[in-house]
PDB file of C-alpha atoms in Angstrom:
ATOM      1  CA  MET Q   1     -30.885  15.147   5.570  1.00 57.00           C
ATOM      2  CA  CYS Q   2     -27.583  15.100   3.677  1.00 64.00           C
ATOM      3  CA  ALA Q   3     -25.700  18.322   2.889  1.00 66.00           C
ATOM      4  CA  LYS Q   4     -22.098  19.073   1.504  1.00 70.00           C
ATOM      5  CA  VAL Q   5     -20.329  21.394   3.802  1.00 71.00           C
ATOM      6  CA  ASN Q   6     -16.904  23.083   4.029  1.00 74.00           C
ATOM      7  CA  ALA Q   7     -16.309  22.327   7.780  1.00 68.00           C
ATOM      8  CA  THR Q   8     -14.276  20.060   9.954  1.00 72.00           C
ATOM      9  CA  VAL Q   9     -15.521  17.295  12.022  1.00 77.00           C
ATOM     10  CA  GLY Q  10     -17.419  18.450  14.961  1.00 78.00           C
ATOM     11  CA  CYS Q  11     -20.630  19.738  16.297  1.00 79.00           C
ATOM     12  CA  TYR Q  12     -21.851  23.359  15.985  1.00 80.00           C
ATOM     13  CA  HIS Q  13     -24.916  25.091  17.741  1.00 82.00           C
ATOM     14  CA  GLN Q  14     -26.712  28.351  16.911  1.00 85.00           C
ATOM     15  CA  LYS Q  15     -29.605  29.869  18.676  1.00 88.00           C
ATOM     16  CA  TYR Q  16     -31.585  32.228  16.327  1.00 87.00           C
ATOM     17  CA  ILE Q  17     -33.535  35.513  17.511  1.00 86.00           C
ATOM     18  CA  SER Q  18     -36.801  33.758  16.921  1.00 88.00           C
ATOM     19  CA  GLY Q  19     -35.996  30.967  19.552  1.00 86.00           C
ATOM     20  CA  LEU Q  20     -34.989  28.277  17.232  1.00 88.00           C
ATOM     21  CA  ASP Q  21     -32.243  26.241  18.349  1.00 87.00           C
ATOM     22  CA  VAL Q  22     -30.189  24.225  15.765  1.00 83.00           C
ATOM     23  CA  GLU Q  23     -27.388  21.870  16.357  1.00 81.00           C
ATOM     24  CA  VAL Q  24     -25.507  20.372  13.253  1.00 79.00           C
ATOM     25  CA  CYS Q  25     -22.965  17.546  13.709  1.00 78.00           C
ATOM     26  CA  VAL Q  26     -20.414  17.040  10.889  1.00 79.00           C
ATOM     27  CA  CYS Q  27     -18.536  13.825  10.346  1.00 77.00           C
ATOM     28  CA  GLU Q  28     -16.676  11.933   7.694  1.00 75.00           C
ATOM     29  CA  SER Q  29     -18.085   8.515   6.558  1.00 72.00           C
ATOM     30  CA  GLN Q  30     -15.926   6.049   5.123  1.00 74.00           C
ATOM     31  CA  LEU Q  31     -16.905   4.309   1.704  1.00 78.00           C
ATOM     32  CA  GLY Q  32     -19.068   1.099   2.407  1.00 79.00           C
ATOM     33  CA  ALA Q  33     -19.167   1.530   6.130  1.00 73.00           C
ATOM     34  CA  MET Q  34     -22.046   2.648   8.373  1.00 70.00           C
ATOM     35  CA  PRO Q  35     -22.903   6.457   8.276  1.00 67.00           C
ATOM     36  CA  CYS Q  36     -20.647   8.049  11.085  1.00 68.00           C
ATOM     37  CA  ASN Q  37     -24.022   9.968  12.554  1.00 63.00           C
ATOM     38  CA  ASN Q  38     -25.361   6.637  13.987  1.00 61.00           C
ATOM     39  CA  THR Q  39     -23.650   7.368  17.172  1.00 61.00           C
ATOM     40  CA  THR Q  40     -25.964  10.443  17.418  1.00 60.00           C
ATOM     41  CA  LYS Q  41     -29.132   8.270  16.803  1.00 64.00           C
ATOM     42  CA  LEU Q  42     -27.823   5.774  19.380  1.00 64.00           C
ATOM     43  CA  THR Q  43     -27.102   8.466  22.033  1.00 69.00           C
ATOM     44  CA  ASN Q  44     -30.335   9.750  21.623  1.00 70.00           C
ATOM     45  CA  LYS Q  45     -32.186   6.099  21.999  1.00 76.00           C
ATOM     46  CA  LEU Q  46     -29.982   5.475  25.182  1.00 76.00           C
ATOM     47  CA  SER Q  47     -30.872   8.724  26.749  1.00 82.00           C
ATOM     48  CA  ARG Q  48     -34.441   8.025  26.385  1.00 83.00           C
ATOM     49  CA  VAL Q  49     -34.026   4.692  27.812  1.00 86.00           C
ATOM     50  CA  VAL Q  50     -31.956   5.822  30.841  1.00 88.00           C
ATOM     51  CA  LEU Q  51     -34.726   8.964  31.442  1.00 90.00           C
ATOM     52  CA  LEU Q  52     -37.464   6.253  31.394  1.00 92.00           C
ATOM     53  CA  THR Q  53     -35.682   3.760  33.772  1.00 93.00           C
ATOM     54  CA  ILE Q  54     -35.094   6.586  36.239  1.00 93.00           C
ATOM     55  CA  ALA Q  55     -38.870   7.691  36.043  1.00 94.00           C
ATOM     56  CA  ILE Q  56     -40.114   4.021  36.622  1.00 94.00           C
ATOM     57  CA  ASN Q  57     -37.720   3.614  39.688  1.00 94.00           C
ATOM     58  CA  THR Q  58     -38.696   6.712  41.082  1.00 93.00           C
ATOM     59  CA  PHE Q  59     -42.430   5.985  40.828  1.00 93.00           C
ATOM     60  CA  ILE Q  60     -41.815   2.290  42.018  1.00 91.00           C
ATOM     61  CA  THR Q  61     -39.907   3.784  45.125  1.00 90.00           C
ATOM     62  CA  LEU Q  62     -42.588   6.584  45.882  1.00 90.00           C
ATOM     63  CA  TYR Q  63     -45.341   3.829  45.383  1.00 89.00           C
ATOM     64  CA  HIS Q  64     -43.708   1.600  48.020  1.00 88.00           C
ATOM     65  CA  LYS Q  65     -43.067   4.504  50.556  1.00 86.00           C
ATOM     66  CA  ILE Q  66     -46.687   5.756  50.205  1.00 86.00           C
ATOM     67  CA  PHE Q  67     -48.402   2.397  50.644  1.00 85.00           C
ATOM     68  CA  LYS Q  68     -46.015   0.804  52.854  1.00 78.00           C
ATOM     69  CA  TYR Q  69     -46.669   3.439  55.674  1.00 65.00           C
ATOM     70  CA  SER Q  70     -50.547   3.531  54.975  1.00 57.00           C
TER      71      SER Q  70
END
């Protein structure tokens, strides 16, 4: 989604009474360069990978503890 805004660079967060939680990050892209919002996408992907790795490691550790003493 693209929008023109009058704001400085940064992220803004607002929670509505209905429970809707909105976060908007504003950045300034350079002509001919990658969009500046790529870091947000990369951060989301990396956090998913980290969480998945932690979950797998936890599962393997528990599996070995359960079946080692059985």
